[in-house]
CSV table of C-alpha atoms in Angstrom, one decimal:
chain,number,residue,atom,x,y,z
A,682,UNK,CA,-7.0,30.7,-85.6
A,683,UNK,CA,-3.6,29.2,-84.6
A,684,UNK,CA,-3.2,31.8,-81.9
A,685,UNK,CA,-6.6,30.9,-80.4
A,686,UNK,CA,-5.6,27.2,-80.5
A,687,UNK,CA,-2.3,27.8,-78.8
A,688,UNK,CA,-3.9,30.0,-76.1
A,689,UNK,CA,-6.6,27.4,-75.5
A,690,UNK,CA,-4.0,24.6,-75.1
A,691,UNK,CA,-1.9,26.6,-72.7
A,692,UNK,CA,-4.9,27.6,-70.6
A,693,UNK,CA,-6.3,24.0,-70.8
A,694,UNK,CA,-3.0,22.6,-69.3
A,695,UNK,CA,-3.0,25.4,-66.7
A,696,UNK,CA,-6.5,24.8,-65.5
A,697,UNK,CA,-5.9,21.0,-65.3
A,698,UNK,CA,-2.8,21.7,-63.2
A,699,UNK,CA,-4.8,24.1,-61.0
A,700,UNK,CA,-7.6,21.6,-60.4
A,701,UNK,CA,-5.1,18.8,-59.6
A,702,UNK,CA,-3.3,21.1,-57.2
A,703,UNK,CA,-6.5,21.9,-55.3
A,704,UNK,CA,-7.1,18.1,-54.8
A,705,UNK,CA,-9.3,15.4,-56.2
A,706,UNK,CA,-13.0,15.9,-55.6
A,707,UNK,CA,-16.1,15.4,-57.6
A,708,UNK,CA,-18.2,18.5,-58.4
A,709,UNK,CA,-20.8,17.5,-55.9
A,710,UNK,CA,-18.2,17.1,-53.1
A,711,UNK,CA,-16.6,20.6,-53.5
A,712,UNK,CA,-16.6,22.8,-50.4
A,713,UNK,CA,-18.1,26.3,-51.0
A,714,UNK,CA,-14.7,28.0,-51.3
A,715,UNK,CA,-13.5,25.3,-53.8
A,716,UNK,CA,-16.6,25.7,-55.9
A,717,UNK,CA,-16.2,29.5,-56.0
A,718,UNK,CA,-12.5,29.2,-57.0
A,719,UNK,CA,-13.5,26.6,-59.7
A,720,UNK,CA,-16.1,29.0,-61.2
A,721,UNK,CA,-13.7,32.0,-61.1
A,722,UNK,CA,-10.9,30.0,-62.7
A,723,UNK,CA,-13.1,28.8,-65.6
A,724,UNK,CA,-14.4,32.3,-66.2
A,725,UNK,CA,-11.0,33.9,-66.2
A,726,UNK,CA,-9.6,31.3,-68.5
A,727,UNK,CA,-12.1,32.2,-71.2
A,728,UNK,CA,-11.1,35.9,-71.3
A,729,UNK,CA,-7.8,35.6,-73.3
A,730,UNK,CA,-9.5,33.2,-75.7
A,731,UNK,CA,-12.5,35.4,-76.4
A,732,UNK,CA,-10.4,38.6,-76.8
A,733,UNK,CA,-7.0,38.2,-78.4
A,734,UNK,CA,-6.1,41.8,-77.4
A,735,UNK,CA,-5.9,40.6,-73.8
A,736,UNK,CA,-2.4,39.4,-73.0
A,737,UNK,CA,-2.2,35.7,-72.1
A,738,UNK,CA,-0.4,36.6,-68.8
A,739,UNK,CA,-3.6,38.5,-67.8
A,740,UNK,CA,-5.4,35.2,-67.7
A,741,UNK,CA,-2.6,33.1,-66.2
A,742,UNK,CA,-1.7,35.4,-63.3
A,743,UNK,CA,-5.2,35.5,-61.7
A,744,UNK,CA,-5.6,31.8,-62.0
A,745,UNK,CA,-2.3,31.0,-60.3
A,746,UNK,CA,-3.0,33.6,-57.6
A,747,UNK,CA,-6.5,32.1,-56.9
A,748,UNK,CA,-5.1,28.6,-56.8
A,749,UNK,CA,-2.3,29.6,-54.4
A,750,UNK,CA,-4.8,31.4,-52.2
A,751,UNK,CA,-7.1,28.3,-52.1
A,752,UNK,CA,-4.1,26.0,-51.2
A,753,UNK,CA,-3.0,28.4,-48.4
A,754,UNK,CA,-6.6,28.7,-47.1
A,755,UNK,CA,-7.0,24.9,-47.1
A,756,UNK,CA,-3.7,24.6,-45.2
A,757,UNK,CA,-4.8,27.1,-42.6
A,758,UNK,CA,-8.2,25.4,-42.4
A,759,UNK,CA,-6.5,22.1,-41.5
A,760,UNK,CA,-4.7,23.8,-38.6
A,761,UNK,CA,-7.5,25.9,-37.3
A,762,UNK,CA,-11.0,24.5,-36.6
A,763,UNK,CA,-12.6,27.9,-36.2
A,764,UNK,CA,-11.4,29.0,-39.7
A,765,UNK,CA,-12.6,25.7,-41.1
A,766,UNK,CA,-16.0,26.3,-39.6
A,767,UNK,CA,-16.2,29.8,-41.1
A,768,UNK,CA,-15.2,28.8,-44.6
A,769,UNK,CA,-16.9,25.4,-44.9
A,770,UNK,CA,-19.6,25.5,-42.2
A,771,UNK,CA,-20.4,22.5,-40.1
A,772,UNK,CA,-22.6,19.4,-40.7
A,773,UNK,CA,-26.2,19.6,-39.7
A,774,UNK,CA,-28.2,16.8,-38.2
A,775,UNK,CA,-31.4,16.5,-40.1
A,776,UNK,CA,-32.8,13.3,-38.7
A,777,UNK,CA,-32.1,12.1,-35.1
A,778,UNK,CA,-33.7,9.1,-33.3
A,779,UNK,CA,-35.8,8.6,-36.5
A,780,UNK,CA,-37.3,12.1,-36.2
A,781,UNK,CA,-37.0,14.8,-38.9
A,782,UNK,CA,-35.8,18.2,-37.6
A,783,UNK,CA,-38.0,20.7,-39.5
A,784,UNK,CA,-36.0,23.6,-38.1
A,785,UNK,CA,-32.7,22.3,-39.7
A,786,UNK,CA,-34.6,21.7,-43.0
A,787,UNK,CA,-35.7,25.3,-42.9
A,788,UNK,CA,-32.2,26.6,-42.2
A,789,UNK,CA,-30.7,24.5,-45.1
A,790,UNK,CA,-33.7,25.3,-47.3
A,791,UNK,CA,-34.3,21.6,-47.8
A,792,UNK,CA,-37.7,20.7,-49.2
A,793,UNK,CA,-39.3,17.3,-48.5
A,794,UNK,CA,-38.5,16.3,-52.0
A,795,UNK,CA,-34.8,17.2,-51.6
A,796,UNK,CA,-34.7,15.0,-48.4
A,797,UNK,CA,-36.4,12.0,-50.1
A,798,UNK,CA,-34.2,12.3,-53.2
A,799,UNK,CA,-31.0,12.4,-51.0
A,800,UNK,CA,-32.2,9.3,-49.0
A,801,UNK,CA,-33.0,7.4,-52.2
A,802,UNK,CA,-29.4,8.2,-53.3
A,803,UNK,CA,-28.3,6.3,-50.2
A,804,UNK,CA,-30.5,3.4,-51.0
A,805,UNK,CA,-33.3,4.3,-48.5
A,806,UNK,CA,-36.9,4.4,-49.8
A,807,UNK,CA,-38.7,4.3,-46.5
A,808,UNK,CA,-38.2,7.1,-44.0
A,809,UNK,CA,-39.1,4.7,-41.1
A,810,UNK,CA,-35.8,2.9,-41.7
A,811,UNK,CA,-33.7,5.9,-40.9
A,812,UNK,CA,-32.2,6.3,-37.4
A,813,UNK,CA,-29.9,9.2,-38.1
A,814,UNK,CA,-29.0,11.4,-41.0
A,815,UNK,CA,-26.6,14.3,-41.3
A,816,UNK,CA,-26.1,16.9,-44.0
A,817,UNK,CA,-22.4,17.2,-44.7
A,818,UNK,CA,-20.7,20.5,-45.5
A,819,UNK,CA,-20.7,19.5,-49.2
A,820,UNK,CA,-24.5,19.2,-49.3
A,821,UNK,CA,-24.5,15.4,-49.4
A,822,UNK,CA,-26.4,13.4,-46.8
A,823,UNK,CA,-24.9,10.5,-44.8
A,824,UNK,CA,-27.5,8.0,-43.4
A,825,UNK,CA,-27.5,5.5,-40.6
A,826,UNK,CA,-30.3,3.0,-40.7
A,827,UNK,CA,-32.1,1.5,-37.7
A,828,UNK,CA,-30.5,-1.8,-36.6
A,829,UNK,CA,-33.7,-3.7,-37.6
A,830,UNK,CA,-33.5,-2.3,-41.1
A,831,UNK,CA,-29.8,-2.4,-41.6
A,832,UNK,CA,-28.1,-5.0,-43.8
A,833,UNK,CA,-27.0,-8.2,-42.1
A,834,UNK,CA,-23.2,-8.6,-42.0
A,835,UNK,CA,-21.0,-11.7,-41.8
A,836,UNK,CA,-20.0,-10.6,-38.4
A,837,UNK,CA,-23.7,-10.6,-37.3
A,838,UNK,CA,-24.0,-14.2,-38.6
A,839,UNK,CA,-20.7,-15.2,-36.9
A,840,UNK,CA,-19.1,-16.1,-40.3
A,841,UNK,CA,-15.3,-15.7,-40.1
A,842,UNK,CA,-13.6,-14.2,-43.1
A,843,UNK,CA,-10.1,-13.0,-44.0
A,844,UNK,CA,-9.6,-9.2,-44.5
A,845,UNK,CA,-8.4,-8.8,-48.0
A,846,UNK,CA,-7.9,-5.6,-50.0
A,847,UNK,CA,-9.9,-5.3,-53.2
A,848,UNK,CA,-8.5,-6.6,-56.5
A,849,UNK,CA,-5.9,-4.5,-58.3
A,850,UNK,CA,-5.6,-3.9,-62.0
A,851,UNK,CA,-2.5,-5.7,-63.3
A,852,UNK,CA,-3.0,-5.6,-67.1
A,853,UNK,CA,-4.9,-3.0,-69.0
A,854,UNK,CA,-5.4,-3.4,-72.7
A,855,UNK,CA,-2.2,-5.4,-73.2
A,856,UNK,CA,-0.1,-3.1,-70.9
A,857,UNK,CA,1.5,-4.4,-67.7
A,858,UNK,CA,1.0,-2.2,-64.6
A,859,UNK,CA,3.9,-2.6,-62.3
A,860,UNK,CA,2.3,-0.8,-59.4
A,861,UNK,CA,-0.7,-3.1,-59.4
A,862,UNK,CA,1.6,-6.1,-59.7
A,863,UNK,CA,3.7,-5.2,-56.7
A,864,UNK,CA,0.6,-4.2,-54.6
A,865,UNK,CA,-0.7,-7.8,-54.7
A,866,UNK,CA,2.8,-9.3,-54.0
A,867,UNK,CA,3.2,-10.9,-57.4
A,868,UNK,CA,6.4,-10.9,-59.4
A,869,UNK,CA,6.7,-10.4,-63.1
A,870,UNK,CA,8.2,-13.8,-63.5
A,871,UNK,CA,5.3,-15.3,-61.5
A,872,UNK,CA,2.8,-13.6,-63.8
A,873,UNK,CA,4.6,-14.8,-66.9
A,874,UNK,CA,4.5,-18.4,-65.6
A,875,UNK,CA,0.8,-18.0,-64.9
A,876,UNK,CA,0.1,-16.7,-68.4
A,877,UNK,CA,2.5,-19.3,-69.9
A,878,UNK,CA,0.3,-22.2,-68.4
A,879,UNK,CA,-2.6,-20.6,-70.3
A,880,UNK,CA,-0.5,-20.1,-73.4
A,881,UNK,CA,-1.1,-16.3,-73.2
A,882,UNK,CA,1.1,-13.3,-73.3
A,883,UNK,CA,0.6,-9.9,-71.7
A,884,UNK,CA,-0.4,-8.4,-75.1
A,885,UNK,CA,-3.2,-11.0,-75.3
A,886,UNK,CA,-4.9,-9.7,-72.2
A,887,UNK,CA,-7.5,-7.0,-72.2
A,888,UNK,CA,-8.1,-6.8,-68.4
A,889,UNK,CA,-6.6,-8.7,-65.6
A,890,UNK,CA,-7.1,-8.2,-61.9
A,891,UNK,CA,-5.8,-10.0,-58.8
A,892,UNK,CA,-5.8,-9.8,-55.1
A,893,UNK,CA,-3.5,-10.9,-52.3
A,894,UNK,CA,-5.3,-14.2,-51.8
A,895,UNK,CA,-4.5,-15.3,-55.4
A,896,UNK,CA,-7.9,-14.8,-56.9
A,897,UNK,CA,-7.6,-13.7,-60.5
A,898,UNK,CA,-10.0,-12.3,-63.1
A,899,UNK,CA,-8.8,-12.4,-66.7
A,900,UNK,CA,-10.4,-11.2,-70.0
A,901,UNK,CA,-8.5,-11.7,-73.2
A,902,UNK,CA,-8.5,-9.5,-76.3
A,903,UNK,CA,-10.2,-12.2,-78.3
A,904,UNK,CA,-13.1,-12.5,-75.8
A,905,UNK,CA,-13.8,-8.7,-76.1
A,906,UNK,CA,-13.6,-9.0,-80.0
A,907,UNK,CA,-16.1,-11.8,-80.0
A,908,UNK,CA,-18.5,-9.9,-77.7
A,909,UNK,CA,-18.3,-6.9,-80.1
A,910,UNK,CA,-19.1,-9.1,-83.1
A,911,UNK,CA,-22.0,-10.6,-81.3
A,912,UNK,CA,-23.5,-7.2,-80.6
A,913,UNK,CA,-23.2,-6.3,-84.3
């Protein structure tokens, strides 16, 4: 039992390393080659766990080889468009000028239900609102609405706003995150002065975010505790 546990932990760490090395993508965003590698790695990793007579190196070597092959393939794909087209394919325009291309749907084996489901995932429930839609190489659909159906922006209404990056997490469950603090241009002493005025310490904060404009959101540990008690 202990041997199985040790093997499982080693392979678990190895697979995590392999996935991180291949890049951060969600399962639905994987390119075909990445999905194949992921499936092969998961299957190979189970062999030394299911059969203790198989040496651990027999599982480790193919995993490392496949990951190295995928990294090299990705690097060459970045340099050569033709190779990228062969491995990943190319995006397909499924709706243009508001018209659905039935031929492309047939090539991609997209049913009407598949198309409507993908559009709903983009917040579109009426086909008449779509100006242009393209099926990406990952299988997801990118949609551009018609100007008349698109969301009105502040620029459309001639409202001037300052470009500000989204709030950064500064404190998480009583722990100070130095990277978030520096990204909003706030010093540790400045944060301590701010908390001091509210008679709080870093350990008293559950979540705290801030942006470069000085806007701050703060939720204390006591507030979270009260919410949990109210739910009970």
